[in-house]
CSV table of C-alpha atoms in Angstrom, one decimal:
chain,number,residue,atom,x,y,z
A,1453,UNK,CA,15.7,-18.2,-4.9
A,1454,UNK,CA,16.3,-21.0,-7.4
A,1455,UNK,CA,15.3,-19.4,-10.9
A,1456,UNK,CA,14.9,-22.7,-12.6
A,1457,UNK,CA,11.7,-23.3,-10.9
A,1458,UNK,CA,10.3,-19.8,-11.6
A,1459,UNK,CA,8.9,-19.0,-15.2
A,1460,UNK,CA,9.4,-16.8,-17.0
A,1461,UNK,CA,13.1,-17.5,-15.9
A,1462,UNK,CA,14.2,-14.1,-17.1
A,1463,UNK,CA,11.7,-12.2,-15.3
A,1464,UNK,CA,12.6,-14.0,-11.9
A,1465,UNK,CA,16.3,-13.5,-12.5
A,1466,UNK,CA,15.7,-9.8,-12.7
A,1467,UNK,CA,13.6,-10.2,-9.5
A,1468,UNK,CA,16.2,-12.1,-7.6
A,1469,UNK,CA,18.7,-9.1,-8.4
A,1470,UNK,CA,16.3,-6.5,-7.1
A,1471,UNK,CA,15.5,-8.4,-3.8
A,1472,UNK,CA,19.3,-7.9,-3.1
A,1473,UNK,CA,19.0,-4.1,-3.3
A,1474,UNK,CA,17.8,-2.2,-0.3
A,1475,UNK,CA,14.8,0.3,-1.6
A,1476,UNK,CA,12.7,1.7,1.5
A,1477,UNK,CA,10.3,4.4,0.2
A,1478,UNK,CA,12.5,7.8,0.2
A,1479,UNK,CA,15.5,6.1,0.5
A,1480,UNK,CA,15.8,4.4,-3.1
A,1481,UNK,CA,19.5,5.9,-4.0
A,1482,UNK,CA,20.9,2.5,-4.2
A,1483,UNK,CA,17.9,1.4,-6.4
A,1484,UNK,CA,18.5,4.6,-8.7
A,1485,UNK,CA,22.1,4.0,-9.1
A,1486,UNK,CA,21.5,0.2,-9.9
A,1487,UNK,CA,19.1,1.0,-12.7
A,1488,UNK,CA,21.2,3.8,-14.2
A,1489,UNK,CA,24.1,1.3,-14.2
A,1490,UNK,CA,22.2,-1.4,-15.7
A,1491,UNK,CA,20.7,0.7,-18.6
A,1492,UNK,CA,24.1,2.1,-19.4
A,1493,UNK,CA,25.6,-1.4,-19.2
A,1494,UNK,CA,22.9,-2.4,-21.8
A,1495,UNK,CA,24.0,0.4,-24.0
A,1496,UNK,CA,20.4,2.0,-23.7
A,1497,UNK,CA,19.4,5.7,-23.3
A,1498,UNK,CA,19.3,6.2,-19.5
A,1499,UNK,CA,18.4,9.3,-17.6
A,1500,UNK,CA,17.5,10.4,-14.2
A,1501,UNK,CA,15.4,13.5,-13.4
A,1502,UNK,CA,16.1,15.9,-10.3
A,1503,UNK,CA,13.5,14.0,-8.5
A,1504,UNK,CA,15.2,10.7,-8.7
A,1505,UNK,CA,12.9,9.0,-11.5
A,1506,UNK,CA,14.7,6.8,-14.0
A,1507,UNK,CA,14.0,6.4,-17.7
A,1508,UNK,CA,15.3,3.9,-19.9
A,1509,UNK,CA,14.5,3.9,-23.6
A,1510,UNK,CA,14.6,1.2,-26.3
A,1511,UNK,CA,14.4,1.6,-29.9
A,1512,UNK,CA,11.8,-0.7,-32.0
A,1513,UNK,CA,12.6,-3.8,-33.5
A,1514,UNK,CA,12.8,-3.9,-37.1
A,1515,UNK,CA,9.4,-3.4,-38.9
A,1516,UNK,CA,7.9,-1.6,-35.8
A,1517,UNK,CA,9.5,1.7,-36.2
A,1518,UNK,CA,6.4,3.7,-36.7
A,1519,UNK,CA,4.1,2.3,-33.9
A,1520,UNK,CA,3.2,4.4,-31.4
A,1521,UNK,CA,5.6,4.8,-28.3
A,1522,UNK,CA,4.6,2.8,-25.2
A,1523,UNK,CA,5.7,3.6,-21.7
A,1524,UNK,CA,6.0,1.0,-19.4
A,1525,UNK,CA,6.1,2.0,-15.9
A,1526,UNK,CA,6.5,1.0,-12.2
A,1527,UNK,CA,7.6,2.0,-9.0
A,1528,UNK,CA,11.1,1.2,-7.7
A,1529,UNK,CA,10.3,1.4,-3.8
A,1530,UNK,CA,8.7,-0.9,-1.4
A,1531,UNK,CA,6.7,-0.8,1.9
A,1532,UNK,CA,9.1,-2.2,4.6
A,1533,UNK,CA,7.2,-4.1,7.3
A,1534,UNK,CA,8.2,-7.3,9.3
A,1535,UNK,CA,7.1,-9.3,12.1
A,1536,UNK,CA,7.5,-8.1,15.5
A,1537,UNK,CA,10.4,-10.7,16.5
A,1538,UNK,CA,12.3,-10.7,12.9
A,1539,UNK,CA,15.5,-9.0,13.0
A,1540,UNK,CA,16.0,-7.3,9.7
A,1541,UNK,CA,17.5,-4.1,8.5
A,1542,UNK,CA,15.7,-2.8,5.3
A,1543,UNK,CA,18.6,-0.2,4.6
A,1544,UNK,CA,21.1,-3.0,4.2
A,1545,UNK,CA,19.6,-6.4,4.1
A,1546,UNK,CA,18.4,-8.5,1.1
A,1547,UNK,CA,15.1,-9.9,1.1
A,1548,UNK,CA,15.1,-13.5,2.0
A,1549,UNK,CA,12.4,-15.2,-0.5
A,1550,UNK,CA,11.3,-19.0,-0.8
A,1551,UNK,CA,8.8,-20.7,-2.7
A,1552,UNK,CA,5.6,-22.2,-0.9
A,1553,UNK,CA,3.6,-24.3,-3.6
A,1554,UNK,CA,2.6,-21.8,-6.1
A,1555,UNK,CA,3.5,-18.7,-4.1
A,1556,UNK,CA,6.6,-16.6,-3.7
A,1557,UNK,CA,7.2,-15.2,-0.2
A,1558,UNK,CA,9.6,-13.5,2.1
A,1559,UNK,CA,11.0,-14.6,5.6
A,1560,UNK,CA,9.1,-12.7,7.8
A,1561,UNK,CA,9.4,-9.5,6.0
A,1562,UNK,CA,7.4,-7.7,3.1
A,1563,UNK,CA,8.4,-9.4,-0.4
A,1564,UNK,CA,8.6,-6.1,-2.3
A,1565,UNK,CA,7.0,-7.5,-5.3
A,1566,UNK,CA,4.8,-4.5,-5.0
A,1567,UNK,CA,6.2,-3.2,-7.4
A,1568,UNK,CA,9.5,-5.0,-7.9
A,1569,UNK,CA,8.0,-7.5,-10.0
A,1570,UNK,CA,6.9,-4.8,-12.3
A,1571,UNK,CA,10.6,-3.4,-12.4
A,1572,UNK,CA,11.7,-7.0,-13.0
A,1573,UNK,CA,9.1,-7.2,-16.0
A,1574,UNK,CA,10.2,-3.9,-17.7
A,1575,UNK,CA,14.0,-5.0,-17.0
A,1576,UNK,CA,13.4,-8.3,-18.6
A,1577,UNK,CA,11.6,-6.6,-21.9
A,1578,UNK,CA,14.4,-4.3,-22.0
A,1579,UNK,CA,17.2,-7.1,-21.9
A,1580,UNK,CA,15.4,-9.4,-24.4
A,1581,UNK,CA,16.1,-9.5,-28.2
A,1582,UNK,CA,13.2,-11.7,-29.3
A,1583,UNK,CA,10.3,-9.4,-28.6
A,1584,UNK,CA,8.7,-7.6,-31.4
A,1585,UNK,CA,7.8,-4.0,-30.2
A,1586,UNK,CA,7.7,-0.2,-31.0
A,1587,UNK,CA,9.7,2.4,-29.4
A,1588,UNK,CA,9.6,1.9,-25.7
A,1589,UNK,CA,10.2,4.2,-22.6
A,1590,UNK,CA,10.5,2.1,-19.3
A,1591,UNK,CA,10.0,4.6,-16.5
A,1592,UNK,CA,10.7,3.7,-12.6
A,1593,UNK,CA,9.2,6.3,-10.2
A,1594,UNK,CA,10.6,6.5,-6.7
A,1595,UNK,CA,8.6,7.0,-3.4
A,1596,UNK,CA,5.2,5.7,-4.7
A,1597,UNK,CA,4.2,4.3,-1.4
A,1598,UNK,CA,4.4,7.1,0.9
A,1599,UNK,CA,3.2,10.4,-1.0
A,1600,UNK,CA,3.7,9.5,-4.5
A,1601,UNK,CA,6.5,12.2,-5.0
A,1602,UNK,CA,8.2,10.5,-7.8
A,1603,UNK,CA,5.4,11.0,-10.0
A,1604,UNK,CA,4.3,14.4,-8.8
A,1605,UNK,CA,7.8,15.6,-9.0
A,1606,UNK,CA,8.7,14.3,-12.4
A,1607,UNK,CA,10.0,16.9,-14.8
A,1608,UNK,CA,8.1,18.1,-17.5
A,1609,UNK,CA,8.7,16.2,-20.7
A,1610,UNK,CA,10.3,13.3,-19.1
A,1611,UNK,CA,8.1,10.9,-20.5
A,1612,UNK,CA,7.3,11.4,-24.2
A,1613,UNK,CA,5.0,8.1,-25.3
A,1614,UNK,CA,1.2,7.6,-26.5
A,1615,UNK,CA,0.2,4.9,-24.4
A,1616,UNK,CA,1.3,4.0,-21.0
A,1617,UNK,CA,1.0,0.6,-19.2
A,1618,UNK,CA,1.3,0.7,-15.6
A,1619,UNK,CA,2.7,-2.6,-13.8
A,1620,UNK,CA,1.4,-2.0,-10.2
A,1621,UNK,CA,-1.6,-4.0,-10.0
A,1622,UNK,CA,-2.3,-7.0,-8.0
A,1623,UNK,CA,-5.0,-9.3,-9.7
A,1624,UNK,CA,-4.1,-11.0,-12.9
A,1625,UNK,CA,-7.0,-10.9,-15.1
A,1626,UNK,CA,-8.0,-7.5,-14.3
A,1627,UNK,CA,-7.4,-4.5,-16.4
A,1628,UNK,CA,-7.8,-1.3,-14.4
A,1629,UNK,CA,-8.6,1.8,-16.2
A,1630,UNK,CA,-9.4,4.2,-13.2
A,1631,UNK,CA,-8.3,4.8,-9.6
A,1632,UNK,CA,-9.2,6.8,-6.6
A,1633,UNK,CA,-7.6,9.9,-5.5
A,1634,UNK,CA,-6.3,10.4,-1.8
A,1635,UNK,CA,-5.0,12.7,0.8
A,1636,UNK,CA,-3.5,12.3,4.2
A,1637,UNK,CA,-4.6,13.5,7.4
A,1638,UNK,CA,-2.5,14.3,10.5
A,1639,UNK,CA,-3.5,15.1,13.7
A,1640,UNK,CA,-1.1,15.7,16.7
A,1641,UNK,CA,-2.0,16.3,20.5
A,1642,UNK,CA,0.7,17.9,22.6
A,1643,UNK,CA,1.2,17.1,26.2
A,1644,UNK,CA,3.4,17.5,29.4
A,1645,UNK,CA,3.7,14.1,31.0
A,1646,UNK,CA,2.8,13.9,34.5
A,1647,UNK,CA,3.0,11.3,37.3
A,1648,UNK,CA,0.0,9.0,37.9
A,1649,UNK,CA,-1.9,9.3,41.3
A,1650,UNK,CA,-1.2,7.1,44.0
A,1651,UNK,CA,-2.5,3.5,44.4
A,1652,UNK,CA,-3.0,3.0,40.7
A,1653,UNK,CA,-2.0,0.0,38.8
A,1654,UNK,CA,-0.3,0.0,35.5
A,1655,UNK,CA,-1.2,-2.5,32.8
A,1656,UNK,CA,0.2,-3.3,29.2
A,1657,UNK,CA,-2.7,-3.8,26.8
A,1658,UNK,CA,-1.8,-5.4,23.4
A,1659,UNK,CA,-3.0,-7.2,20.3
A,1660,UNK,CA,-1.5,-8.7,17.3
A,1661,UNK,CA,-1.9,-11.1,14.4
A,1662,UNK,CA,-4.6,-9.1,12.6
A,1663,UNK,CA,-4.9,-9.6,8.7
A,1664,UNK,CA,-4.1,-5.9,8.2
A,1665,UNK,CA,-3.5,-5.2,4.5
A,1666,UNK,CA,-3.6,-2.4,1.8
A,1667,UNK,CA,-6.1,0.4,3.0
A,1668,UNK,CA,-7.3,1.0,-0.6
A,1669,UNK,CA,-7.4,-2.6,-2.1
A,1670,UNK,CA,-8.3,-4.2,1.1
A,1671,UNK,CA,-10.6,-1.6,2.7
A,1672,UNK,CA,-13.9,-3.3,1.6
A,1673,UNK,CA,-12.9,-6.6,3.1
A,1674,UNK,CA,-14.1,-5.7,6.6
A,1675,UNK,CA,-10.8,-6.5,8.3
A,1676,UNK,CA,-10.1,-5.6,11.9
A,1677,UNK,CA,-8.0,-2.3,12.5
A,1678,UNK,CA,-5.7,-2.2,15.6
A,1679,UNK,CA,-6.1,1.2,16.6
A,1680,UNK,CA,-10.0,0.9,16.3
A,1681,UNK,CA,-10.2,-2.1,18.5
A,1682,UNK,CA,-7.9,-0.6,21.1
A,1683,UNK,CA,-9.7,2.6,21.2
A,1684,UNK,CA,-13.0,0.8,21.7
A,1685,UNK,CA,-11.7,-0.8,24.7
A,1686,UNK,CA,-10.2,2.4,26.1
A,1687,UNK,CA,-13.3,4.4,25.5
A,1688,UNK,CA,-15.4,1.6,27.1
A,1689,UNK,CA,-13.2,1.6,30.4
A,1690,UNK,CA,-12.9,5.2,30.6
A,1691,UNK,CA,-16.7,5.4,31.2
A,1692,UNK,CA,-16.6,3.0,34.0
A,1693,UNK,CA,-13.1,3.9,35.8
A,1694,UNK,CA,-10.6,6.5,36.2
A,1695,UNK,CA,-8.6,5.3,33.5
A,1696,UNK,CA,-5.3,7.0,32.6
A,1697,UNK,CA,-3.3,6.5,29.3
A,1698,UNK,CA,0.5,6.7,29.3
A,1699,UNK,CA,1.2,5.8,25.6
A,1700,UNK,CA,-0.8,4.3,22.6
A,1701,UNK,CA,1.2,2.9,19.6
A,1702,UNK,CA,-0.1,1.1,16.7
A,1703,UNK,CA,0.3,1.1,12.8
A,1704,UNK,CA,3.6,2.0,10.8
A,1705,UNK,CA,2.4,2.9,7.0
A,1706,UNK,CA,-0.1,5.6,6.2
A,1707,UNK,CA,-1.5,3.3,3.4
A,1708,UNK,CA,-1.8,0.0,5.5
A,1709,UNK,CA,-4.5,-1.2,7.8
A,1710,UNK,CA,-2.6,-1.6,11.3
A,1711,UNK,CA,-2.1,-5.2,12.2
A,1712,UNK,CA,-1.0,-5.0,15.9
A,1713,UNK,CA,-1.0,-2.4,18.7
A,1714,UNK,CA,-0.2,-1.5,22.4
A,1715,UNK,CA,-1.5,0.7,25.0
A,1716,UNK,CA,0.0,1.1,28.6
A,1717,UNK,CA,-2.7,2.4,30.9
A,1718,UNK,CA,-3.2,3.0,34.6
A,1719,UNK,CA,-6.4,2.4,36.5
A,1720,UNK,CA,-7.0,2.4,40.6
A,1721,UNK,CA,-6.0,-0.5,42.3
A,1722,UNK,CA,-9.4,-1.4,43.5
A,1723,UNK,CA,-10.5,-1.7,39.7
A,1724,UNK,CA,-7.8,-3.6,38.2
A,1725,UNK,CA,-9.5,-7.1,38.2
A,1726,UNK,CA,-12.7,-5.7,36.8
A,1727,UNK,CA,-10.8,-4.0,33.8
A,1728,UNK,CA,-9.1,-7.4,33.4
A,1729,UNK,CA,-12.4,-9.2,33.4
A,1730,UNK,CA,-13.8,-6.5,31.0
A,1731,UNK,CA,-10.7,-7.1,28.6
A,1732,UNK,CA,-11.4,-11.1,28.5
A,1733,UNK,CA,-15.1,-10.3,27.6
A,1734,UNK,CA,-14.3,-7.7,25.0
A,1735,UNK,CA,-11.6,-9.7,23.3
A,1736,UNK,CA,-14.0,-12.6,23.0
A,1737,UNK,CA,-16.6,-10.5,21.5
A,1738,UNK,CA,-14.0,-9.1,19.0
A,1739,UNK,CA,-12.9,-12.5,18.0
A,1740,UNK,CA,-16.6,-13.3,17.3
A,1741,UNK,CA,-16.9,-10.0,15.3
A,1742,UNK,CA,-14.1,-10.8,13.0
A,1743,UNK,CA,-14.1,-14.6,12.9
A,1744,UNK,CA,-14.2,-14.5,9.1
A,1745,UNK,CA,-11.5,-12.1,8.2
A,1746,UNK,CA,-9.3,-12.2,11.1
A,1747,UNK,CA,-8.6,-15.7,12.3
A,1748,UNK,CA,-5.3,-15.4,14.1
A,1749,UNK,CA,-5.7,-12.6,16.5
A,1750,UNK,CA,-3.8,-12.7,19.6
A,1751,UNK,CA,-4.4,-10.4,22.7
A,1752,UNK,CA,-2.7,-9.8,26.0
A,1753,UNK,CA,-2.9,-7.8,29.3
A,1754,UNK,CA,-0.1,-8.1,31.8
A,1755,UNK,CA,1.1,-5.7,34.7
A,1756,UNK,CA,3.6,-3.0,33.6
A,1757,UNK,CA,6.2,-0.7,35.3
A,1758,UNK,CA,4.9,2.6,36.4
A,1759,UNK,CA,5.7,5.5,34.2
A,1760,UNK,CA,4.4,8.9,33.6
A,1761,UNK,CA,1.2,9.7,32.1
A,1762,UNK,CA,-0.6,11.9,29.6
A,1763,UNK,CA,-3.0,14.4,31.3
A,1764,UNK,CA,-6.4,13.2,31.6
A,1765,UNK,CA,-8.0,16.1,29.6
A,1766,UNK,CA,-5.6,15.4,26.8
A,1767,UNK,CA,-6.1,11.5,26.8
A,1768,UNK,CA,-9.9,11.6,27.1
A,1769,UNK,CA,-10.1,13.7,24.0
A,1770,UNK,CA,-7.9,11.7,21.9
A,1771,UNK,CA,-9.7,8.3,23.2
A,1772,UNK,CA,-13.0,10.0,22.2
A,1773,UNK,CA,-11.7,11.1,18.9
A,1774,UNK,CA,-10.5,7.7,18.1
A,1775,UNK,CA,-13.7,6.2,19.0
A,1776,UNK,CA,-15.5,8.9,17.1
A,1777,UNK,CA,-13.9,8.9,13.8
A,1778,UNK,CA,-15.1,6.4,11.5
A,1779,UNK,CA,-13.2,3.8,9.5
A,1780,UNK,CA,-13.8,1.9,6.3
A,1781,UNK,CA,-16.1,2.1,3.3
A,1782,UNK,CA,-18.3,5.0,3.2
A,1783,UNK,CA,-19.9,4.8,-0.3
A,1784,UNK,CA,-19.8,2.6,-3.2
A,1785,UNK,CA,-19.4,3.8,-6.9
A,1786,UNK,CA,-22.5,5.1,-8.7
A,1787,UNK,CA,-21.3,4.5,-11.9
A,1788,UNK,CA,-22.7,1.3,-13.4
A,1789,UNK,CA,-19.5,0.4,-15.1
A,1790,UNK,CA,-17.7,0.5,-11.7
A,1791,UNK,CA,-20.5,-0.7,-9.6
A,1792,UNK,CA,-18.4,-3.0,-7.5
A,1793,UNK,CA,-15.7,-0.5,-6.8
A,1794,UNK,CA,-15.4,1.4,-3.5
A,1795,UNK,CA,-15.9,5.0,-4.0
A,1796,UNK,CA,-15.2,6.7,-0.8
A,1797,UNK,CA,-13.3,5.4,2.5
A,1798,UNK,CA,-10.9,6.3,5.4
A,1799,UNK,CA,-8.5,4.6,7.4
A,1800,UNK,CA,-6.8,5.5,10.4
A,1801,UNK,CA,-3.3,4.2,9.8
A,1802,UNK,CA,-1.1,4.6,12.9
A,1803,UNK,CA,-0.7,6.4,16.2
A,1804,UNK,CA,2.6,7.1,17.9
A,1805,UNK,CA,3.3,8.4,21.4
A,1806,UNK,CA,6.8,10.0,21.5
A,1807,UNK,CA,8.4,13.2,22.6
A,1808,UNK,CA,5.5,14.7,24.4
A,1809,UNK,CA,3.0,14.4,21.6
A,1810,UNK,CA,0.7,11.8,19.9
A,1811,UNK,CA,0.4,11.8,16.5
A,1812,UNK,CA,-2.3,10.1,14.5
A,1813,UNK,CA,-2.2,9.6,10.9
A,1814,UNK,CA,-5.2,8.5,8.4
A,1815,UNK,CA,-6.0,8.4,4.9
A,1816,UNK,CA,-9.0,9.1,2.9
A,1817,UNK,CA,-9.7,7.9,-0.6
A,1818,UNK,CA,-12.2,8.6,-3.2
A,1819,UNK,CA,-12.6,8.5,-6.9
A,1820,UNK,CA,-14.9,11.6,-6.9
A,1821,UNK,CA,-12.9,14.6,-5.5
A,1822,UNK,CA,-15.8,16.7,-4.2
A,1823,UNK,CA,-16.4,13.3,-1.7
A,1824,UNK,CA,-12.5,13.2,-1.3
A,1825,UNK,CA,-12.7,16.7,0.3
A,1826,UNK,CA,-15.9,16.0,2.1
A,1827,UNK,CA,-14.4,12.8,3.7
A,1828,UNK,CA,-11.2,14.7,4.5
A,1829,UNK,CA,-12.9,17.6,6.4
A,1830,UNK,CA,-15.2,15.1,8.3
A,1831,UNK,CA,-11.9,13.4,9.7
A,1832,UNK,CA,-10.3,16.7,10.1
A,1833,UNK,CA,-13.3,18.3,12.2
A,1834,UNK,CA,-13.3,15.4,14.7
A,1835,UNK,CA,-9.6,16.0,15.5
A,1836,UNK,CA,-10.0,19.7,15.6
A,1837,UNK,CA,-13.1,19.2,18.2
A,1838,UNK,CA,-10.7,17.2,20.1
A,1839,UNK,CA,-8.2,20.0,20.3
A,1840,UNK,CA,-5.6,18.3,18.0
A,1841,UNK,CA,-3.4,20.4,15.7
A,1842,UNK,CA,-4.4,18.9,12.2
A,1843,UNK,CA,-2.5,19.0,8.8
A,1844,UNK,CA,-3.5,17.5,5.3
A,1845,UNK,CA,-1.4,16.9,2.4
A,1846,UNK,CA,-2.3,18.0,-1.1
A,1847,UNK,CA,-2.8,14.4,-2.1
A,1848,UNK,CA,-3.1,13.0,-5.6
A,1849,UNK,CA,-5.9,13.2,-8.2
A,1850,UNK,CA,-8.3,10.4,-9.3
A,1851,UNK,CA,-7.8,8.9,-12.6
A,1852,UNK,CA,-11.0,9.1,-14.7
A,1853,UNK,CA,-11.7,6.2,-16.9
A,1854,UNK,CA,-11.7,6.8,-20.7
A,1855,UNK,CA,-14.4,5.2,-22.4
A,1856,UNK,CA,-12.7,5.3,-25.9
A,1857,UNK,CA,-9.4,4.2,-24.8
A,1858,UNK,CA,-7.7,2.2,-27.9
A,1859,UNK,CA,-5.1,0.5,-25.3
A,1860,UNK,CA,-7.7,-0.8,-23.3
A,1861,UNK,CA,-9.5,-2.3,-26.4
A,1862,UNK,CA,-6.0,-4.0,-27.6
A,1863,UNK,CA,-5.6,-5.2,-24.1
A,1864,UNK,CA,-8.9,-6.9,-24.0
A,1865,UNK,CA,-8.7,-8.3,-27.2
A,1866,UNK,CA,-5.1,-9.8,-26.5
A,1867,UNK,CA,-6.2,-11.4,-23.3
A,1868,UNK,CA,-9.4,-13.0,-24.9
A,1869,UNK,CA,-7.1,-14.3,-27.7
A,1870,UNK,CA,-4.3,-15.6,-25.3
A,1871,UNK,CA,-6.6,-17.0,-22.6
A,1872,UNK,CA,-9.9,-17.9,-23.9
A,1873,UNK,CA,-11.9,-15.5,-21.8
A,1874,UNK,CA,-12.8,-12.1,-21.0
A,1875,UNK,CA,-10.6,-9.9,-18.5
A,1876,UNK,CA,-12.3,-7.8,-15.9
A,1877,UNK,CA,-12.1,-4.2,-16.9
A,1878,UNK,CA,-12.5,-2.1,-13.8
A,1879,UNK,CA,-11.5,0.8,-11.4
A,1880,UNK,CA,-9.3,0.2,-8.3
A,1881,UNK,CA,-9.8,2.2,-5.0
A,1882,UNK,CA,-6.0,2.1,-4.2
A,1883,UNK,CA,-4.3,5.2,-5.5
A,1884,UNK,CA,-2.1,4.9,-8.9
A,1885,UNK,CA,0.6,7.0,-10.3
A,1886,UNK,CA,-1.7,7.0,-13.3
A,1887,UNK,CA,-3.9,9.8,-11.5
A,1888,UNK,CA,-1.1,12.2,-11.6
A,1889,UNK,CA,0.1,11.4,-15.1
A,1890,UNK,CA,-3.6,12.0,-16.1
A,1891,UNK,CA,-3.1,15.5,-15.0
A,1892,UNK,CA,0.3,16.1,-16.5
A,1893,UNK,CA,-0.4,14.5,-19.8
A,1894,UNK,CA,-3.9,14.6,-20.6
A,1895,UNK,CA,-3.8,12.6,-24.1
A,1896,UNK,CA,-2.0,9.6,-22.7
A,1897,UNK,CA,-3.8,6.5,-23.0
A,1898,UNK,CA,-3.4,4.2,-20.1
A,1899,UNK,CA,-4.2,1.1,-18.4
A,1900,UNK,CA,-2.6,-0.7,-15.4
A,1901,UNK,CA,-2.5,-4.4,-14.7
A,1902,UNK,CA,0.0,-7.1,-13.1
A,1903,UNK,CA,0.0,-10.7,-11.6
A,1904,UNK,CA,-1.4,-11.7,-8.8
A,1905,UNK,CA,-0.1,-10.6,-5.1
A,1906,UNK,CA,-1.9,-10.9,-1.8
A,1907,UNK,CA,-1.0,-9.5,1.5
A,1908,UNK,CA,0.8,-6.6,0.2
A,1909,UNK,CA,2.0,-4.0,2.6
A,1910,UNK,CA,2.4,-6.6,5.4
A,1911,UNK,CA,4.9,-9.5,6.2
A,1912,UNK,CA,2.4,-12.1,4.5
A,1913,UNK,CA,3.1,-10.4,1.1
A,1914,UNK,CA,3.2,-13.3,-1.5
A,1915,UNK,CA,3.3,-13.4,-5.4
A,1916,UNK,CA,1.3,-16.2,-7.1
A,1917,UNK,CA,4.1,-17.4,-9.7
A,1918,UNK,CA,1.8,-18.8,-12.4
A,1919,UNK,CA,0.2,-15.5,-13.0
A,1920,UNK,CA,3.8,-13.9,-13.8
A,1921,UNK,CA,3.8,-15.9,-17.0
A,1922,UNK,CA,0.6,-14.9,-17.7
A,1923,UNK,CA,1.2,-11.0,-17.6
A,1924,UNK,CA,4.4,-11.4,-19.6
A,1925,UNK,CA,2.7,-13.1,-22.2
A,1926,UNK,CA,-0.2,-10.8,-22.3
A,1927,UNK,CA,2.1,-7.6,-22.1
A,1928,UNK,CA,4.6,-9.1,-24.9
A,1929,UNK,CA,1.4,-9.7,-27.0
A,1930,UNK,CA,-0.1,-6.1,-26.6
A,1931,UNK,CA,3.4,-4.8,-27.6
A,1932,UNK,CA,3.4,-6.7,-30.9
A,1933,UNK,CA,0.1,-5.3,-31.8
A,1934,UNK,CA,0.3,-1.6,-31.1
A,1935,UNK,CA,-0.8,0.5,-33.8
A,1936,UNK,CA,1.0,2.7,-35.9
A,1937,UNK,CA,0.8,6.5,-35.7
A,1938,UNK,CA,-1.7,8.3,-37.5
């Protein structure tokens, strides 16, 4: 990555170094060690709590000693996804970046700008000697992308600031002041594999190239879900022929819309050509259905080697459950200030067949906690009716908007002064660590913003380079205008 082409150079210099450090969710040890070493090398007060969160403190510049303490916060882990044919080891290999016009992308993998660019901005602030600011606490949490375990496991009193700026948002020009809460539902069907009936023909049915995306930030965009598409076809054929299922696999991350999937099925020899014809008609209709959002879908069906199958009562209940459980947006926010924000949604994120069981993971989100509970119970009930064992996480809370936020006022005024236009102040349907911070630190004044990212949680992830400088200018101006303590 040529830092000379990227501005601010000090931010992209830090990001280039971060891209060389493996940091998958739950396996951030190398990144923790790097941050710890970096802070000490720069002579800054650096600590790591029992959970693995890192804090680096920097004193105020002259004349700003009495300002309120600002916490800058981002998460150190990244979603690890790659193209099917990309040879890449996220535990050891460096992310390969390149510039395409105004966008920074990776070569066949996620870029990790979610939230590596937030980490880079913090490190650039800490390393700078030409920025005016009060006392700073730069916090780097671990494992945000899977279960928010860094934020939820943070030791009491780890942060001591008055205001917090979360740098984990993906739309420059938007200042986020609330977020959804969320939970994860896992349903498991157990089975003992058996031989297929005689004279059955095995088929490998697959699709790929879907747009995918973040199941919070992109759920309202009506993108295709690979699991739902496959289950639709299986359900249709189950009613027409004695379909037997050998395996169904799709999706990788609990917070991503699945982009590809594969099912191995067996049907009576006499019906195989009918099933092929049905697949061709079905896929044509699906392409028409998603001709706006998913323009690069690919479908395939070919013969497969015979293998053991899932007992029909189990596979039938599984297919019916996947057909029956709804997916997408269920309600929009009723609060006028957040009217364009999704209130409640659910996403079937992954299904895996392995070791005598089929495991389905789905995530539910809402900024109304009673509706979150109701949506979780709806998904749970469907899988319970199908005979699955169902477990749900405790999840994370919603972050409610503070209508009297001093930090929001400062951020809005700064943005108008710098760019001559109003920023959008809104909520986000994705989960942010601010929800957990609001429980632990109820008096903490918080906002979230960041440069523009697209395709997050997928190999299409890209960072809009010009917006990084805009965020940098905005952030440094905010820091210069933080008021003194009362």
